[in-house]
Coordinates of C-alpha atoms and ligand atoms in Angstrom, one line a residue:
X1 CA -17.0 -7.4 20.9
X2 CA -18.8 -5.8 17.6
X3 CA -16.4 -5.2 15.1
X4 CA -13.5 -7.5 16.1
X5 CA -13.1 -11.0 16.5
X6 CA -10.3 -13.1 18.4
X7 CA -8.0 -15.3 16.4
X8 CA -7.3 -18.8 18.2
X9 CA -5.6 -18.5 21.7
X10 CA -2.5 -20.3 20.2
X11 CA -2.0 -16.9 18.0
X12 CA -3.0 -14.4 20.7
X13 CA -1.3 -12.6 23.0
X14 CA -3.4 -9.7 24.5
X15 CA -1.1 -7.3 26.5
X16 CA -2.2 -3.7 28.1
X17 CA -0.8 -0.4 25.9
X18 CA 1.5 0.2 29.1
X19 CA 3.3 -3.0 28.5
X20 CA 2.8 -2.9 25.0
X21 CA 5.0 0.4 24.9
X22 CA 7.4 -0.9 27.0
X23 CA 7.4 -4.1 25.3
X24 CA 8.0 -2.6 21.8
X25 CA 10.3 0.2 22.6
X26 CA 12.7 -2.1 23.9
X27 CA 12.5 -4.6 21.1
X28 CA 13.3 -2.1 18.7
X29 CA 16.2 -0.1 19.5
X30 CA 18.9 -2.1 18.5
X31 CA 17.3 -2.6 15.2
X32 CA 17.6 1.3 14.2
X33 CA 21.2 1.0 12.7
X34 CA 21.8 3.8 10.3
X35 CA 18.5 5.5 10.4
X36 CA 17.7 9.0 11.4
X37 CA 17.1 9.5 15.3
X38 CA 13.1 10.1 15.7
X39 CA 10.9 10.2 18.4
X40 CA 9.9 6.9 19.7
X41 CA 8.7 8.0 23.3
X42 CA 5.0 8.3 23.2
X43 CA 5.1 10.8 25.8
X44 CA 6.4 12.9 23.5
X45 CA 4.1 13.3 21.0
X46 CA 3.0 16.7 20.4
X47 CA -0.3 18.0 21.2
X48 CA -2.1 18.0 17.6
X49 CA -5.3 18.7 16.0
X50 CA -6.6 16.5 13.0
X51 CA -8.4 18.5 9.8
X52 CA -11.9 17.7 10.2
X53 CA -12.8 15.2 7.6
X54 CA -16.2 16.8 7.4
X55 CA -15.4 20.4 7.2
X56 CA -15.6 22.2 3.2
X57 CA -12.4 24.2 2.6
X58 CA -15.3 27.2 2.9
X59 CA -15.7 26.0 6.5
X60 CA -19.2 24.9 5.6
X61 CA -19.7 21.3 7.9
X62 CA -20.3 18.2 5.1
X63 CA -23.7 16.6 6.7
X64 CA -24.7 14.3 4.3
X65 CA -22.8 11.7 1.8
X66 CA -24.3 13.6 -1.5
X67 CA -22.1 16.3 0.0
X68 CA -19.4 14.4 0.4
X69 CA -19.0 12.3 -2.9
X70 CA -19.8 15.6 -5.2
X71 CA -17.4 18.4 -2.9
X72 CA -15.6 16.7 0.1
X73 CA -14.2 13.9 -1.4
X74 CA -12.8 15.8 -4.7
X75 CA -11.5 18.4 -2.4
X76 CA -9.5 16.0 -0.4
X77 CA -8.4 14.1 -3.5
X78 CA -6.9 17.4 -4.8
X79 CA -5.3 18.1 -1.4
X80 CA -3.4 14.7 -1.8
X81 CA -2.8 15.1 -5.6
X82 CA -1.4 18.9 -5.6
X83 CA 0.4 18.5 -2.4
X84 CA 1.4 15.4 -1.0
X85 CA 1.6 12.6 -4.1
X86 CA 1.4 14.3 -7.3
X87 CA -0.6 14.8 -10.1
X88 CA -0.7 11.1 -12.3
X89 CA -1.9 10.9 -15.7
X90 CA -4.7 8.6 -16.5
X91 CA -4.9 5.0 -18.5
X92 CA -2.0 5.6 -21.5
X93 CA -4.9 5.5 -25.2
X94 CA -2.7 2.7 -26.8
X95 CA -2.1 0.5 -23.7
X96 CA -2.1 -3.5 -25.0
X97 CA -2.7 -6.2 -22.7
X98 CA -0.3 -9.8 -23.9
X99 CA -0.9 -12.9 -22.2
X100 CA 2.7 -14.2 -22.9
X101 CA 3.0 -17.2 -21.1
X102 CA 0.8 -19.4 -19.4
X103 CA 2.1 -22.6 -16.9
X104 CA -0.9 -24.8 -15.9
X105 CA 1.2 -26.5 -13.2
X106 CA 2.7 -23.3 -11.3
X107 CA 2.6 -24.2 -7.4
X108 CA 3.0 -27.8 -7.7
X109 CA -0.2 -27.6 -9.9
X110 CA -2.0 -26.0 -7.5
X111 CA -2.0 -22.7 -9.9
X112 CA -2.0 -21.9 -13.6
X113 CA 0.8 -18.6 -13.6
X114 CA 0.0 -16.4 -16.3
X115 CA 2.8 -14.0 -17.6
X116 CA 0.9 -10.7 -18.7
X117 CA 2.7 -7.8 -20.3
X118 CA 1.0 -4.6 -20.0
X119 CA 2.3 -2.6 -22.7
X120 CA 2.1 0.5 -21.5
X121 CA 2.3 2.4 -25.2
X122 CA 0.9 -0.4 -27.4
X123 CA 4.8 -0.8 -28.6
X124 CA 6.4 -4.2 -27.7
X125 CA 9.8 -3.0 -27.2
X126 CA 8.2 0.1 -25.1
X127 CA 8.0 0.4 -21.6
X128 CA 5.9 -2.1 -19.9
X129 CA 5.0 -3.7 -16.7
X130 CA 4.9 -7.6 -17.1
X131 CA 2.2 -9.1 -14.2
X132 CA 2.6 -12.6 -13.1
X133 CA -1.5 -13.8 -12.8
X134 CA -1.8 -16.9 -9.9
X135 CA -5.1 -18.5 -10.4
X136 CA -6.5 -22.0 -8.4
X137 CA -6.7 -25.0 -9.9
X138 CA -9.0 -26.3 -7.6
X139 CA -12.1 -24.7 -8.8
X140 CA -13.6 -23.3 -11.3
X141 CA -14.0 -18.7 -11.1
X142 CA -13.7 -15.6 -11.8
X143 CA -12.0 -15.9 -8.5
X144 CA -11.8 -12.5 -6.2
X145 CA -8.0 -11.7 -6.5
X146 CA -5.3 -10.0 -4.3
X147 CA -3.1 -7.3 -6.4
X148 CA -0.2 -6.4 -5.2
X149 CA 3.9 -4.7 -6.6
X150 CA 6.9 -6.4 -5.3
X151 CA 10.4 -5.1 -4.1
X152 CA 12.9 -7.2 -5.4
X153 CA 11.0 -8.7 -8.8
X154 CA 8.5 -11.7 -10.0
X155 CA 11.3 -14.2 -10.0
X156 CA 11.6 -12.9 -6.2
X157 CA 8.1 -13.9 -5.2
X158 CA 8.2 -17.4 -6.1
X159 CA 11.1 -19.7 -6.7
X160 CA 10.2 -21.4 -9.7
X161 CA 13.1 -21.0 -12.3
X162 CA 10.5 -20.5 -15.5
X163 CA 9.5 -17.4 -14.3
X164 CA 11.7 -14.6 -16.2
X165 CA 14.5 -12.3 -14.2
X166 CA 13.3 -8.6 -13.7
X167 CA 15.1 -7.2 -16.9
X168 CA 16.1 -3.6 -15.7
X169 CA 17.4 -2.1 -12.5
X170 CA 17.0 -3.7 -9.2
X171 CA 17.6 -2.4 -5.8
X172 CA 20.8 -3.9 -4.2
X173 CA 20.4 -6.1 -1.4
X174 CA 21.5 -9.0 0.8
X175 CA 18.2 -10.6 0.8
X176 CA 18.5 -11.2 -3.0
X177 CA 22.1 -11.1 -3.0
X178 CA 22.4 -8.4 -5.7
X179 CA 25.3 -6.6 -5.4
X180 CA 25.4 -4.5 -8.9
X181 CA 21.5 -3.8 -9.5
X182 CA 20.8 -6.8 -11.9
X183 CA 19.0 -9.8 -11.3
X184 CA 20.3 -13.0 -10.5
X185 CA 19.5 -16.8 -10.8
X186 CA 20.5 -16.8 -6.9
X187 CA 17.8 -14.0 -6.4
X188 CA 15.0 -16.7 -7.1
X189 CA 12.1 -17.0 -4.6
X190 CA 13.8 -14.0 -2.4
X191 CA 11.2 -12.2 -1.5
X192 CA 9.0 -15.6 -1.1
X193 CA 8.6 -15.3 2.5
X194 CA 6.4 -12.3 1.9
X195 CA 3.7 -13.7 -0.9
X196 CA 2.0 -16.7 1.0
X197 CA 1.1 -17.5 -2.8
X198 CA -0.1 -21.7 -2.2
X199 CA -1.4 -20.7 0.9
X200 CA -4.0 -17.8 -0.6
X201 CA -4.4 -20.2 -3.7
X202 CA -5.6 -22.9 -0.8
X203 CA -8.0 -20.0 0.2
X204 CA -10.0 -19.3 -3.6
X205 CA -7.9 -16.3 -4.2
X206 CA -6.4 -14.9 -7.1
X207 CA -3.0 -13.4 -6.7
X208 CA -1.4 -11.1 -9.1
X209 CA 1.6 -9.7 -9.2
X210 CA 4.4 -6.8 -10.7
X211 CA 8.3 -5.4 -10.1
X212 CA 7.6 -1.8 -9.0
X213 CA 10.8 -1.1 -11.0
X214 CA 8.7 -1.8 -13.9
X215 CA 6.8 1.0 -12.9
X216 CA 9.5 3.1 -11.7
X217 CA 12.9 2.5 -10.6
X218 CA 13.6 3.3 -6.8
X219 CA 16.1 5.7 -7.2
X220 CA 16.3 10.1 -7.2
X221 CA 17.1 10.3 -11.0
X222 CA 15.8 13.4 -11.8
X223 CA 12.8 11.5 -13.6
X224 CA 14.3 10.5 -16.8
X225 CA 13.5 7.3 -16.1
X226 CA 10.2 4.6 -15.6
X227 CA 6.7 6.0 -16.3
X228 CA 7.5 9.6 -15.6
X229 CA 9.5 9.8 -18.7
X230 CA 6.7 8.3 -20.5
X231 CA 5.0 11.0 -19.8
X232 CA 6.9 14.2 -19.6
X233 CA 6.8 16.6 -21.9
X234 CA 9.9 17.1 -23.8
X235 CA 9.5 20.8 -24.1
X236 CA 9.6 21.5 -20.9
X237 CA 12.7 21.6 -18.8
X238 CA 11.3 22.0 -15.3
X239 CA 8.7 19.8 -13.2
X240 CA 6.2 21.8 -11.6
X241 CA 6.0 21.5 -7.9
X242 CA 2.9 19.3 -8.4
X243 CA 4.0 16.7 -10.3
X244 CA 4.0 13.1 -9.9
X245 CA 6.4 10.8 -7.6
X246 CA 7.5 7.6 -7.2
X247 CA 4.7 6.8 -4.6
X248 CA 2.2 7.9 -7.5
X249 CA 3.5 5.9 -10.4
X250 CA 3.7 3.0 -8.3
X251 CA -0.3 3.7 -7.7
X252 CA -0.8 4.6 -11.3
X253 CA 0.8 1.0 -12.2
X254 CA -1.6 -0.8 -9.8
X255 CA -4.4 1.1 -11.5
X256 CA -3.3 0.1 -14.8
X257 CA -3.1 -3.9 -13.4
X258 CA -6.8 -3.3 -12.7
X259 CA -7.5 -2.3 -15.9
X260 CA -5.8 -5.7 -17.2
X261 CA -7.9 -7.5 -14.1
X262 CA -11.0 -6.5 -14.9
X263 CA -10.3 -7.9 -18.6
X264 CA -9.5 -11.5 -17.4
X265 CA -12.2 -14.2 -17.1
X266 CA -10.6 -15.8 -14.4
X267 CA -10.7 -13.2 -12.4
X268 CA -13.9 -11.6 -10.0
X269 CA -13.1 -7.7 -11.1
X270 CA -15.6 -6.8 -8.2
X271 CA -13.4 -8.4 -5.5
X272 CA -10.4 -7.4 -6.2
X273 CA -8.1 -6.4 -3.3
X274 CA -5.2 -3.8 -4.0
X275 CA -2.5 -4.6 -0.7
X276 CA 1.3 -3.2 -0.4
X277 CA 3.7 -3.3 2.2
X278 CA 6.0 -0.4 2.9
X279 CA 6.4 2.2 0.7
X280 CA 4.4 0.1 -1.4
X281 CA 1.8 0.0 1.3
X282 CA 2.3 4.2 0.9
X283 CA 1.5 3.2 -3.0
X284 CA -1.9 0.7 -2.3
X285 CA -3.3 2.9 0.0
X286 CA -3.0 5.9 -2.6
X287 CA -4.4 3.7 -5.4
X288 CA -7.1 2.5 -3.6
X289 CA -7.5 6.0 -2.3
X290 CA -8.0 7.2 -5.8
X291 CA -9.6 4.5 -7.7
X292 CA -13.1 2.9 -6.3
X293 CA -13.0 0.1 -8.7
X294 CA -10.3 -1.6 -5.6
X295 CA -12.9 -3.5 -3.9
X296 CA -11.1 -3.8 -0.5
X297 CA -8.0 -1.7 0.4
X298 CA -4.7 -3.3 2.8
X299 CA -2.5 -1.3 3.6
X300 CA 0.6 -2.9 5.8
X301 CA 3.0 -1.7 7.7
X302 CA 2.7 1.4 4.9
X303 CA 3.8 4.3 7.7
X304 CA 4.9 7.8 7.0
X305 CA 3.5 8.8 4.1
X306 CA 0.9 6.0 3.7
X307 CA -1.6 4.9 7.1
X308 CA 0.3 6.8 9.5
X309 CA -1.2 10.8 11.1
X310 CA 2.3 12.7 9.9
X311 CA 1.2 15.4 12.5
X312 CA 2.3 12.9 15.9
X313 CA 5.7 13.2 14.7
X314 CA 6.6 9.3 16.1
X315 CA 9.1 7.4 14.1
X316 CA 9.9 8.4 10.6
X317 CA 8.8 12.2 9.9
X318 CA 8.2 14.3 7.2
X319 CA 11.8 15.8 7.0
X320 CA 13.2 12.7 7.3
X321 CA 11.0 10.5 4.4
X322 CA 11.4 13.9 2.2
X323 CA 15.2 13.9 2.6
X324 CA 15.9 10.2 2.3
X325 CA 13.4 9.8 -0.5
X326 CA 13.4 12.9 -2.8
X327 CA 11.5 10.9 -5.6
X328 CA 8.9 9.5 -3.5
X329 CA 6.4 12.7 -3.5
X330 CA 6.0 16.0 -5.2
X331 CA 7.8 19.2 -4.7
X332 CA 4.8 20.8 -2.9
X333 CA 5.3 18.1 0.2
X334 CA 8.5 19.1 0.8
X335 CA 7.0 22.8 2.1
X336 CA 5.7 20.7 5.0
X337 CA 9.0 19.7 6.2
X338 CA 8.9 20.5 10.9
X339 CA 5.3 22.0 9.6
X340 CA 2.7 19.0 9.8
X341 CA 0.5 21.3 11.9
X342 CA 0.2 23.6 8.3
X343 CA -0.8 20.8 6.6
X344 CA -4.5 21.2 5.1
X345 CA -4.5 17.5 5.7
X346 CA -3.4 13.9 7.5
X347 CA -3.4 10.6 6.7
X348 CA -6.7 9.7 8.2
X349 CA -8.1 11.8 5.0
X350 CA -6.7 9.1 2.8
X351 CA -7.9 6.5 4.5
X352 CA -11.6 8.3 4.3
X353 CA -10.9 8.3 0.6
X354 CA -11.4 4.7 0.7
X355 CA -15.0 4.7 2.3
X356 CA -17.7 3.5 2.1
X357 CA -15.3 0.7 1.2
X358 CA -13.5 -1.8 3.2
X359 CA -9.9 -0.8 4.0
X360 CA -7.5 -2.7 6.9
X361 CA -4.9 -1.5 8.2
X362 CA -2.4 -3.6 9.1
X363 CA 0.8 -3.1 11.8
X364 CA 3.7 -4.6 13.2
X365 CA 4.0 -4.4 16.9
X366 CA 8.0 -4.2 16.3
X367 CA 8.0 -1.3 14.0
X368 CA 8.0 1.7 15.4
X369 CA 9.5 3.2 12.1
X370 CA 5.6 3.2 11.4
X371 CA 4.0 4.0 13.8
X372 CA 1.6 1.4 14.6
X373 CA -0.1 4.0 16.7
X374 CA -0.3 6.5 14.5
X375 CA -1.5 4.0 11.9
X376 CA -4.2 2.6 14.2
X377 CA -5.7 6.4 14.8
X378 CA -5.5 7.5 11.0
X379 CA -8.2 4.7 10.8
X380 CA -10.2 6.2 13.7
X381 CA -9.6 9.7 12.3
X382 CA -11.4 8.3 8.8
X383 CA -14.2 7.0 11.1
X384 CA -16.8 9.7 10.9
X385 CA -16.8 9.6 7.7
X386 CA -17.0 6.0 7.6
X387 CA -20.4 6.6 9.4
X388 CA -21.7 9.3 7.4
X389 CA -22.1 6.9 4.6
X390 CA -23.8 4.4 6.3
X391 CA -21.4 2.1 7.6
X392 CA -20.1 0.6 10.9
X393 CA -16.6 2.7 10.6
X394 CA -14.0 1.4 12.8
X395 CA -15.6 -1.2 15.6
X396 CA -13.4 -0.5 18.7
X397 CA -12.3 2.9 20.3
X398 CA -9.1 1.8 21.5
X399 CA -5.9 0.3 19.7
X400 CA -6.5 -3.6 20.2
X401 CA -3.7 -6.2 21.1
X402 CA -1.5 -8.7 18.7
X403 CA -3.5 -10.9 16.5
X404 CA -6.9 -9.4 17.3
X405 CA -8.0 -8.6 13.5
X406 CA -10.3 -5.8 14.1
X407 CA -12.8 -6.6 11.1
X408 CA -15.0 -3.7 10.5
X409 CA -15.6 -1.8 7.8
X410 CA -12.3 0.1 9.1
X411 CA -10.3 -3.1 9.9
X412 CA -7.3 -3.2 12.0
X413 CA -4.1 -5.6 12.6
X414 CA -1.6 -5.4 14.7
X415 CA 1.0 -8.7 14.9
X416 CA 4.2 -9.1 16.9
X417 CA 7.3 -8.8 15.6
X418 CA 8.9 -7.0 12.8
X419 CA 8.6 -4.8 9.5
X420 CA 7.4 -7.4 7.0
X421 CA 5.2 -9.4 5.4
X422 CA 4.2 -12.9 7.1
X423 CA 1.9 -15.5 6.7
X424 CA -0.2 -14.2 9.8
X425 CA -0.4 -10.7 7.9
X426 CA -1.8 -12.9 4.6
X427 CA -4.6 -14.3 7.1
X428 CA -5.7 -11.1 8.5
X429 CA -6.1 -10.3 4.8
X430 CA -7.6 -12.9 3.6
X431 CA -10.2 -13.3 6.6
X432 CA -11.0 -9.6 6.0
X433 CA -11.3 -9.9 2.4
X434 CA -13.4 -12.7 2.5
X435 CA -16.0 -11.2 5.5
X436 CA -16.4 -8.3 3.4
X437 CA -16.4 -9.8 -0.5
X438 CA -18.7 -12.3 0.3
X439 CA -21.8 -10.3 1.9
Ligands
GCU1 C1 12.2 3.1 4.7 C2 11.3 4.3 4.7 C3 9.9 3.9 4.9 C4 9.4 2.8 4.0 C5 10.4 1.6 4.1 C6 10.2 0.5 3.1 O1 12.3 2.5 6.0 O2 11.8 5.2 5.7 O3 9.0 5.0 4.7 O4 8.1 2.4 4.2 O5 11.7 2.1 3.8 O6 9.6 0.7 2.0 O7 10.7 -0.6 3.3

């Protein structure tokens, strides 16, 4: 079939969307524990419309991709910045690059690790963002690279004990065993299930690396903390109802590990791939979204607020994200709390922010949280537009089964099992990656 390609029989399991459904809707009820009750019945999903894509705020139809880069897609881009994400400031003047460490035997000495602290104000003892760097040994670059934030810290994402703790606030969890928001020696290599780090170094890639709580701690603090304090102006005691969140300094720190990316030799600038899972998924897709210099965009298992179409109201919803997660966006989204259908947008406008460029979207079968559904049809929503510049869009019309990595332009993936990162998610990535950096 154009557009899609079967992965080995041994990692294939083709079932029909009846069983599917069924299939998943059982596997996932017990898991919901202390979660808000949301729709999980596709039968209920409300009748919708979708914003066209193609249609000027005036009403006038976009017909050609002049149209679209110089109106359309600064229109949507506003949408997203004044009432969804926030408005982000650009690079900081002073930012400083430091290489501060680098270990030529990282991996077993299948990597050299560079420690790189982006010094976000020029100032050592200033806020920063420190990146780990993973380039191969095995051959010689500018290799095309996979950036990416973490959850729990760099000393999460890889075991080895010369990589530094995450020096400020951590979330608490039994994963890491961090009980009072600090780092631990036991926390080493806790998150190391998730960042398939020899096996993409096997592959030629580059993978780099930072602690979203560099960026931004996870927690609703008012702002006083992370990047947004940075930034804020100290004369002013209220934030307008545009104004940056979480998801948005996350994407503003991915942007700024770009800028360091594009300085390194080592690394392919033109192939670099921004990914994220989660909220950080939510954070990726919004980089990517915004910032054309991300060759190829993943987005997995990213959900409300990131790949999936708000407006079918399956899994996690607007008033649900919102109330849980105050920080994440700006004050605007909150208006659009039981009122998706007001919204001037949906999700499949973000993903059109990405084209002409490569973007995948990747799904759990397990994870209805997401909505692997409503993830799948945010990438068909984004398809016209896909086409209006030229390209092949999305290569199937309906969702396709586990482990079939739908590889056009608009790529999909959708694996078995549960909300996470795996080595067969790093695959799909990697084999999309490389069909479309290497043409
Ligand atoms: C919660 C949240 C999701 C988010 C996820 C994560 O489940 O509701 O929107 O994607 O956390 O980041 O792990």
């Amino acid at each position: 079939m154009i557009g899609q390609r079967s992965l080995p029989s041994s990692r294939r399991a083709v079932v029909s969307m009846t069983s599917w459904f069924l299939g998943v809707a059982i596997l996932a009820s017990p898991a919901l524990g202390q979660r808000a009750k949301t729709n999980e019945d596709e039968a209920k999903v409300p009748a919708y419309t979708l914003p066209d894509p193609l249609v000027l705020s005036g009403g006038e139809r976009v017909r050609d991709a002049a149209t679209w880069n110089a109106k359309r897609r600064p229109e949507i881009v506003a949408l997203f910045e004044t009432q969804m994400y926030g408005k982000a400031p650009g690079r900081p003047d002073g930012m400083t690059f430091v290489v501060t460490k680098v270990v030529k035997d990282a991996l077993g000495g299948k990597a050299t690790r560079k420690e790189v602290s982006v010094l976000f104000t020029g100032k050592p003892d200033g806020p920063r963002m420190d990146l780990l760097v993973y380039v191969p040994n095995q051959a010689k670059g500018p290799f095309p690279a996979f950036v990416g934030l973490n959850f729990d810290g760099n000393h999460g994402v890889d075991p080895d004990p010369r990589i530094p703790l995450a020096r400020g606030w951590v979330q608490n969890n039994p994963r890491a065993k961090i009980t009072d928001h600090k780092a631990t020696e036991e926390s080493r290599g806790s998150e190391s299930s998730r960042w398939a780090l020899e096996r993409v170094i096997d592959r030629g890639f580059a993978v780099a690396t930072a602690y979203y709580g560099d960026i931004d701690p996870d927690f609703d603090d008012g702002f006083q903390n992370g990047v947004h304090a940075l930034f804020s102006d100290p004369g002013k005691d209220h934030r307008s109802a545009d104004a940056w969140g979480s998801v948005a300094a996350w994407a503003w720190g991915l942007r700024r590990a770009m800028d360091y990316l594009e300085t390194d030799p080592s690394i392919n600038g033109k192939r670099v791939a921004v990914m994220g899972h989660s909220r950080l998924g939510k954070a990726a897709i919004w980089a990517g979204a915004q910032d054309t210099r991300f060759a190829v965009v993943i987005s997995n298992d990213s959900g409300e607020g990131g790949a999936a179409l708000s407006r079918r109201k399956f899994g996690e919803t607007t008033r649900v994200i919102n109330t849980a997660f105050p920080h994440w966006f700006c004050g605007n989204y909150k208006q659009y709390m039981d009122r998706e259908d007001e919204m001037p947008f949906d999700q499949h406008m973000l993903v059109a922010l990405v084209a002409p460029r490569p973007v995948l979207i990747c799904s759990a079968a397990e994870d209805l949280w997401a909505d692997p559904k409503g993830e799948f049809l945010a990438g068909k929503g984004a398809d016209p537009v896909y086409r209006l510049l030229g390209t092949e869009g999305l290569g199937v019309r309906d969702m396709p089964g586990t482990n079939v990595l739908v590889w056009s332009r608009i790529g999909y993936h959708i694996r078995p099992g549960k909300h996470d990162v795996t080595n067969t998610d790093w695959d799909a990535f990697m084999d999309f990656a490389e069909r479309h950096t290497t043409r």
